[in-house]
């Protein structure tokens, strides 16, 4: 599991949020130390007997410590919070648009104006503003990649936008942050931030026409994939497979995980997944295929892992 934290920001929005977080943490620590110090002082000093008369110095202490200081602290926090929230929602110019759709339980990813469709992994160029358009085709999810930006609800019929600029290359892991059913915990999104050159190469490769299967095994797998139910639910661009129920598999071999972060993408896990996905991810729409022979499964695996 890759470490993901709001206090190691690698995106413009997360940066701002982390700033507010540190300010709140600093002020809270300061108040805690002062109050704890006074309690210790009062305990050590003990009770003193004296006449009950009003004392100007004690009154001032109450007015400053109990009224003026809290009002000032809350005022500063209110101004900073409102200012930051307003800055977060400012639309960016020249932003790269990416459409993200919350599914049961995975993420569909597409790039408007291109043919690129993928799943559970978003490729972005570093230092360029991005505008994520978030929708759902089922229930409410929440898109959250802590190192890049704050949470944003993903609601059916209500596109929400998340705008930020990634500030470092690398892979950033996100989660669904709104309980959305049985596999809420297995709805991982990975954001792969690349240099502009690497991103350009990725885009060009995605847009390129696919070549024929790389091996006889893969070619046989392609035939099984078409003949079995696979092609009815999944799309592989450039073939007759154009189902839209499950993730687009055109670049499957390049993806890091299977089942939205459930398993590492390797031939062994893929074979297990094809044979019996529901036992690995109960509730998934992907059915089990116990009827496939081991040979069929191996060929499909060879085919899918060759797609990139
Ligand atoms: Cu999707 Cu929780």
Coordinates of C-alpha atoms and ligand atoms in Angstrom, one line a residue:
X1 CA 0.0 0.0 0.0
X2 CA 1.3 3.4 -1.0
X3 CA 1.4 6.1 1.8
X4 CA -1.2 8.8 1.2
X5 CA -1.5 11.7 3.6
X6 CA -3.0 15.2 3.6
X7 CA 0.1 16.6 5.2
X8 CA 2.4 15.6 2.4
X9 CA 0.7 17.6 -0.4
X10 CA 1.7 17.2 -4.0
X11 CA -1.1 19.2 -5.6
X12 CA -2.2 22.9 -5.5
X13 CA -5.5 22.2 -3.7
X14 CA -4.0 19.8 -1.2
X15 CA -1.3 22.4 -0.5
X16 CA -3.9 25.0 0.5
X17 CA -5.8 22.6 2.6
X18 CA -2.6 21.4 4.4
X19 CA -1.8 25.1 5.1
X20 CA -5.1 25.5 6.9
X21 CA -4.6 22.2 8.7
X22 CA -1.1 23.3 10.0
X23 CA -2.5 26.7 11.1
X24 CA -5.3 25.0 13.1
X25 CA -2.9 22.5 14.5
X26 CA -0.5 25.3 15.6
X27 CA -3.3 27.4 17.3
X28 CA -4.8 24.3 19.0
X29 CA -1.4 23.3 20.3
X30 CA -0.7 26.8 21.6
X31 CA -4.1 27.0 23.4
X32 CA -3.5 23.5 24.8
X33 CA -0.1 24.3 26.2
X34 CA -1.3 27.6 27.7
X35 CA -4.4 26.1 29.4
X36 CA -2.5 23.0 30.6
X37 CA 0.3 25.2 31.9
X38 CA -2.2 27.4 33.9
X39 CA -3.9 24.2 35.3
X40 CA -0.5 22.9 36.5
X41 CA 0.4 26.4 37.9
X42 CA -2.9 26.6 39.8
X43 CA -2.6 23.1 41.2
X44 CA 1.0 23.7 42.5
X45 CA 0.1 27.1 43.9
X46 CA -2.9 25.8 45.8
X47 CA -5.9 27.8 47.2
X48 CA -5.2 31.1 48.9
X49 CA -7.4 32.6 51.5
X50 CA -8.3 36.2 51.0
X51 CA -11.1 38.7 51.2
X52 CA -13.7 38.3 48.4
X53 CA -13.3 41.6 46.6
X54 CA -13.2 42.3 42.9
X55 CA -9.7 42.3 41.6
X56 CA -9.0 44.3 38.4
X57 CA -6.2 42.0 37.3
X58 CA -8.3 38.9 37.6
X59 CA -11.1 40.5 35.7
X60 CA -8.7 41.4 32.9
X61 CA -7.4 37.9 32.8
X62 CA -11.0 36.5 32.3
X63 CA -11.8 39.1 29.6
X64 CA -8.6 38.4 27.6
X65 CA -8.3 34.7 28.1
X66 CA -12.0 33.8 28.0
X67 CA -13.4 36.3 25.5
X68 CA -10.8 38.3 23.5
X69 CA -8.4 35.4 22.7
X70 CA -11.1 32.9 21.6
X71 CA -12.9 35.5 19.5
X72 CA -9.6 36.5 17.8
X73 CA -8.6 32.9 17.1
X74 CA -12.0 32.0 15.7
X75 CA -12.0 35.1 13.6
X76 CA -8.6 34.3 12.1
X77 CA -9.7 30.7 11.3
X78 CA -13.0 31.9 9.8
X79 CA -11.2 34.3 7.4
X80 CA -8.5 31.8 6.4
X81 CA -11.1 29.0 5.9
X82 CA -13.5 31.1 3.8
X83 CA -10.6 32.6 1.8
X84 CA -9.1 29.1 1.1
X85 CA -12.4 27.5 0.2
X86 CA -13.1 30.3 -2.3
X87 CA -9.6 29.9 -3.8
X88 CA -10.2 26.1 -4.2
X89 CA -13.3 26.6 -6.4
X90 CA -11.7 29.1 -8.7
X91 CA -11.8 27.6 -12.2
X92 CA -8.4 27.3 -13.9
X93 CA -7.7 28.4 -17.4
X94 CA -6.2 26.1 -20.0
X95 CA -7.1 23.1 -17.8
X96 CA -6.9 19.5 -19.0
X97 CA -10.4 18.0 -18.8
X98 CA -10.9 14.5 -17.5
X99 CA -14.3 12.8 -17.0
X100 CA -14.5 10.4 -14.1
X101 CA -17.5 8.3 -13.5
X102 CA -18.2 6.4 -10.2
X103 CA -19.3 2.8 -10.9
X104 CA -20.2 -0.2 -8.9
X105 CA -17.3 -0.4 -7.6
X106 CA -14.7 1.1 -9.8
X107 CA -13.9 4.3 -11.6
X108 CA -14.4 5.0 -15.4
X109 CA -11.9 7.5 -16.7
X110 CA -12.1 9.3 -20.1
X111 CA -10.5 12.2 -21.8
X112 CA -12.9 14.5 -23.7
X113 CA -11.9 15.2 -27.2
X114 CA -9.9 12.0 -27.5
X115 CA -10.6 8.3 -27.8
X116 CA -8.9 7.6 -24.5
X117 CA -11.0 5.5 -22.1
X118 CA -9.5 3.7 -19.1
X119 CA -10.4 2.7 -15.6
X120 CA -9.2 3.2 -12.0
X121 CA -6.0 5.0 -13.2
X122 CA -5.8 8.7 -14.2
X123 CA -2.7 9.9 -16.1
X124 CA -2.0 13.6 -15.7
X125 CA 0.9 15.9 -16.7
X126 CA 2.7 17.6 -13.9
X127 CA 2.3 21.4 -13.4
X128 CA -0.7 21.7 -15.7
X129 CA -4.2 22.6 -14.2
X130 CA -6.7 19.8 -14.4
X131 CA -10.4 19.9 -14.3
X132 CA -11.9 16.6 -13.2
X133 CA -15.6 16.3 -14.0
X134 CA -17.1 13.8 -11.6
X135 CA -20.4 11.9 -12.1
X136 CA -21.9 8.6 -11.0
X137 CA -24.1 6.1 -12.8
X138 CA -25.4 4.6 -9.5
X139 CA -25.1 5.8 -6.0
X140 CA -23.2 8.7 -4.4
X141 CA -19.4 8.1 -4.1
X142 CA -16.7 10.6 -3.1
X143 CA -13.5 11.1 -5.0
X144 CA -10.5 11.6 -2.7
X145 CA -6.8 11.6 -3.5
X146 CA -5.5 13.2 -0.2
X147 CA -2.1 14.3 -1.6
X148 CA -3.6 16.1 -4.6
X149 CA -6.9 17.6 -3.5
X150 CA -9.8 17.6 -1.1
X151 CA -12.8 15.3 -1.2
X152 CA -15.5 15.9 -3.8
X153 CA -18.9 14.1 -3.9
X154 CA -19.6 12.1 -7.0
X155 CA -23.4 12.3 -7.5
X156 CA -25.7 10.8 -10.2
X157 CA -27.0 13.5 -12.5
X158 CA -25.0 16.3 -10.9
X159 CA -21.6 16.8 -12.4
X160 CA -19.1 18.1 -9.8
X161 CA -15.8 19.6 -10.6
X162 CA -12.4 19.3 -8.9
X163 CA -9.7 21.6 -10.1
X164 CA -6.1 21.5 -9.1
X165 CA -2.6 21.4 -10.4
X166 CA -0.4 18.4 -9.7
X167 CA 3.0 19.6 -8.4
X168 CA 5.1 16.5 -8.5
X169 CA 5.4 13.3 -10.6
X170 CA 4.5 10.0 -9.0
X171 CA 1.6 7.7 -8.3
X172 CA -0.9 9.0 -5.8
X173 CA -3.5 6.7 -4.3
X174 CA -7.1 7.7 -3.6
X175 CA -10.1 6.2 -2.1
X176 CA -13.9 6.4 -2.3
X177 CA -14.8 8.5 0.8
X178 CA -18.5 8.0 0.8
X179 CA -20.0 4.6 1.9
X180 CA -21.5 3.3 -1.3
X181 CA -22.2 -0.4 -0.7
X182 CA -20.6 -3.8 -0.3
X183 CA -17.2 -3.0 -2.0
X184 CA -16.8 0.6 -0.8
X185 CA -13.4 -0.3 0.6
X186 CA -12.3 -1.7 -2.8
X187 CA -12.8 1.3 -4.9
X188 CA -9.3 2.6 -5.3
X189 CA -8.2 5.3 -7.8
X190 CA -4.6 5.9 -8.7
X191 CA -3.4 9.1 -10.2
X192 CA -0.2 8.8 -12.2
X193 CA 1.4 12.2 -12.6
X194 CA 4.0 12.3 -15.4
X195 CA 6.3 14.7 -17.0
X196 CA 4.7 16.4 -20.0
X197 CA 6.8 14.3 -22.3
X198 CA 5.9 11.0 -20.7
X199 CA 2.2 12.1 -20.6
X200 CA 2.4 13.0 -24.3
X201 CA 3.8 9.5 -25.1
X202 CA 1.2 7.9 -23.0
X203 CA -1.5 9.8 -24.8
X204 CA -0.1 9.0 -28.2
X205 CA 0.1 5.3 -27.4
X206 CA -3.5 5.3 -26.2
X207 CA -4.7 7.0 -29.4
X208 CA -2.7 4.8 -31.7
X209 CA -4.4 2.0 -33.6
X210 CA -3.8 -1.3 -31.9
X211 CA -1.7 -3.8 -33.6
X212 CA -2.4 -7.5 -33.9
X213 CA -2.0 -9.8 -30.8
X214 CA 1.7 -10.2 -29.9
X215 CA 1.7 -14.0 -29.7
X216 CA -0.2 -17.1 -30.8
X217 CA -1.3 -17.5 -27.2
X218 CA -2.7 -13.9 -27.1
X219 CA -4.4 -14.4 -30.5
X220 CA -6.1 -17.5 -29.2
X221 CA -7.1 -15.6 -26.1
X222 CA -8.6 -12.8 -28.2
X223 CA -10.8 -15.4 -30.0
X224 CA -11.9 -16.9 -26.6
X225 CA -12.6 -13.4 -25.3
X226 CA -14.8 -12.6 -28.3
X227 CA -16.6 -16.0 -28.1
X228 CA -17.3 -15.9 -24.4
X229 CA -19.3 -13.4 -22.5
X230 CA -16.3 -11.1 -22.0
X231 CA -16.9 -9.0 -25.1
X232 CA -20.5 -8.3 -24.1
X233 CA -19.4 -6.4 -21.0
X234 CA -16.0 -5.0 -21.8
X235 CA -14.6 -2.8 -24.6
X236 CA -11.3 -3.4 -26.3
X237 CA -11.0 -0.6 -28.8
X238 CA -10.2 -1.7 -32.4
X239 CA -12.0 -5.0 -31.9
X240 CA -15.7 -6.2 -31.8
X241 CA -15.7 -6.1 -28.1
X242 CA -17.7 -2.9 -27.2
X243 CA -19.6 -3.7 -23.9
X244 CA -19.8 -0.9 -21.5
X245 CA -20.9 -2.7 -18.3
X246 CA -17.4 -3.4 -17.1
X247 CA -14.2 -1.4 -17.4
X248 CA -12.7 -0.7 -20.8
X249 CA -9.8 -3.1 -21.2
X250 CA -8.0 -1.5 -24.1
X251 CA -4.9 -0.8 -22.0
X252 CA -5.4 -3.5 -19.4
X253 CA -1.8 -4.8 -19.5
X254 CA -0.5 -1.4 -18.4
X255 CA -2.7 -1.1 -15.3
X256 CA -1.2 -1.6 -11.9
X257 CA -4.2 -3.4 -10.3
X258 CA -7.1 -5.6 -10.9
X259 CA -10.6 -4.9 -9.4
X260 CA -9.9 -1.3 -8.5
X261 CA -6.9 -1.8 -6.2
X262 CA -8.0 -5.2 -5.0
X263 CA -5.2 -7.3 -6.5
X264 CA -1.8 -6.6 -8.1
X265 CA -2.1 -6.9 -11.9
X266 CA -0.1 -10.1 -12.7
X267 CA -1.1 -13.2 -14.7
X268 CA -1.7 -15.4 -11.7
X269 CA -4.1 -12.9 -10.0
X270 CA -5.8 -12.2 -13.3
X271 CA -6.5 -16.0 -13.9
X272 CA -8.0 -16.2 -10.4
X273 CA -10.1 -13.1 -11.1
X274 CA -11.4 -14.5 -14.4
X275 CA -12.3 -17.8 -12.9
X276 CA -14.1 -16.4 -9.8
X277 CA -14.3 -12.7 -9.4
X278 CA -17.4 -12.8 -7.1
X279 CA -15.5 -14.8 -4.5
X280 CA -12.6 -12.2 -4.5
X281 CA -14.9 -9.1 -4.6
X282 CA -18.4 -10.1 -3.4
X283 CA -21.1 -8.0 -5.1
X284 CA -19.1 -7.3 -8.2
X285 CA -21.1 -7.5 -11.4
X286 CA -18.4 -9.6 -13.0
X287 CA -19.6 -13.2 -12.9
X288 CA -17.5 -16.3 -12.3
X289 CA -16.4 -18.5 -15.2
X290 CA -16.0 -21.9 -13.8
X291 CA -16.9 -23.4 -17.2
X292 CA -13.7 -22.1 -18.8
X293 CA -10.9 -24.6 -19.2
X294 CA -7.5 -23.8 -17.7
X295 CA -6.2 -23.4 -21.3
X296 CA -9.0 -20.9 -22.1
X297 CA -8.2 -18.9 -19.0
X298 CA -4.4 -18.9 -19.7
X299 CA -5.1 -17.7 -23.3
X300 CA -7.4 -14.9 -22.1
X301 CA -4.8 -13.9 -19.5
X302 CA -2.1 -13.8 -22.2
X303 CA -4.3 -11.7 -24.4
X304 CA -5.3 -9.1 -21.7
X305 CA -1.8 -8.8 -20.4
X306 CA -0.6 -8.0 -23.9
X307 CA -3.1 -5.1 -24.3
X308 CA -1.3 -1.8 -23.8
Ligands
LIG1 CU1 -17.8 4.4 -3.9 CU2 -17.6 4.3 -1.5

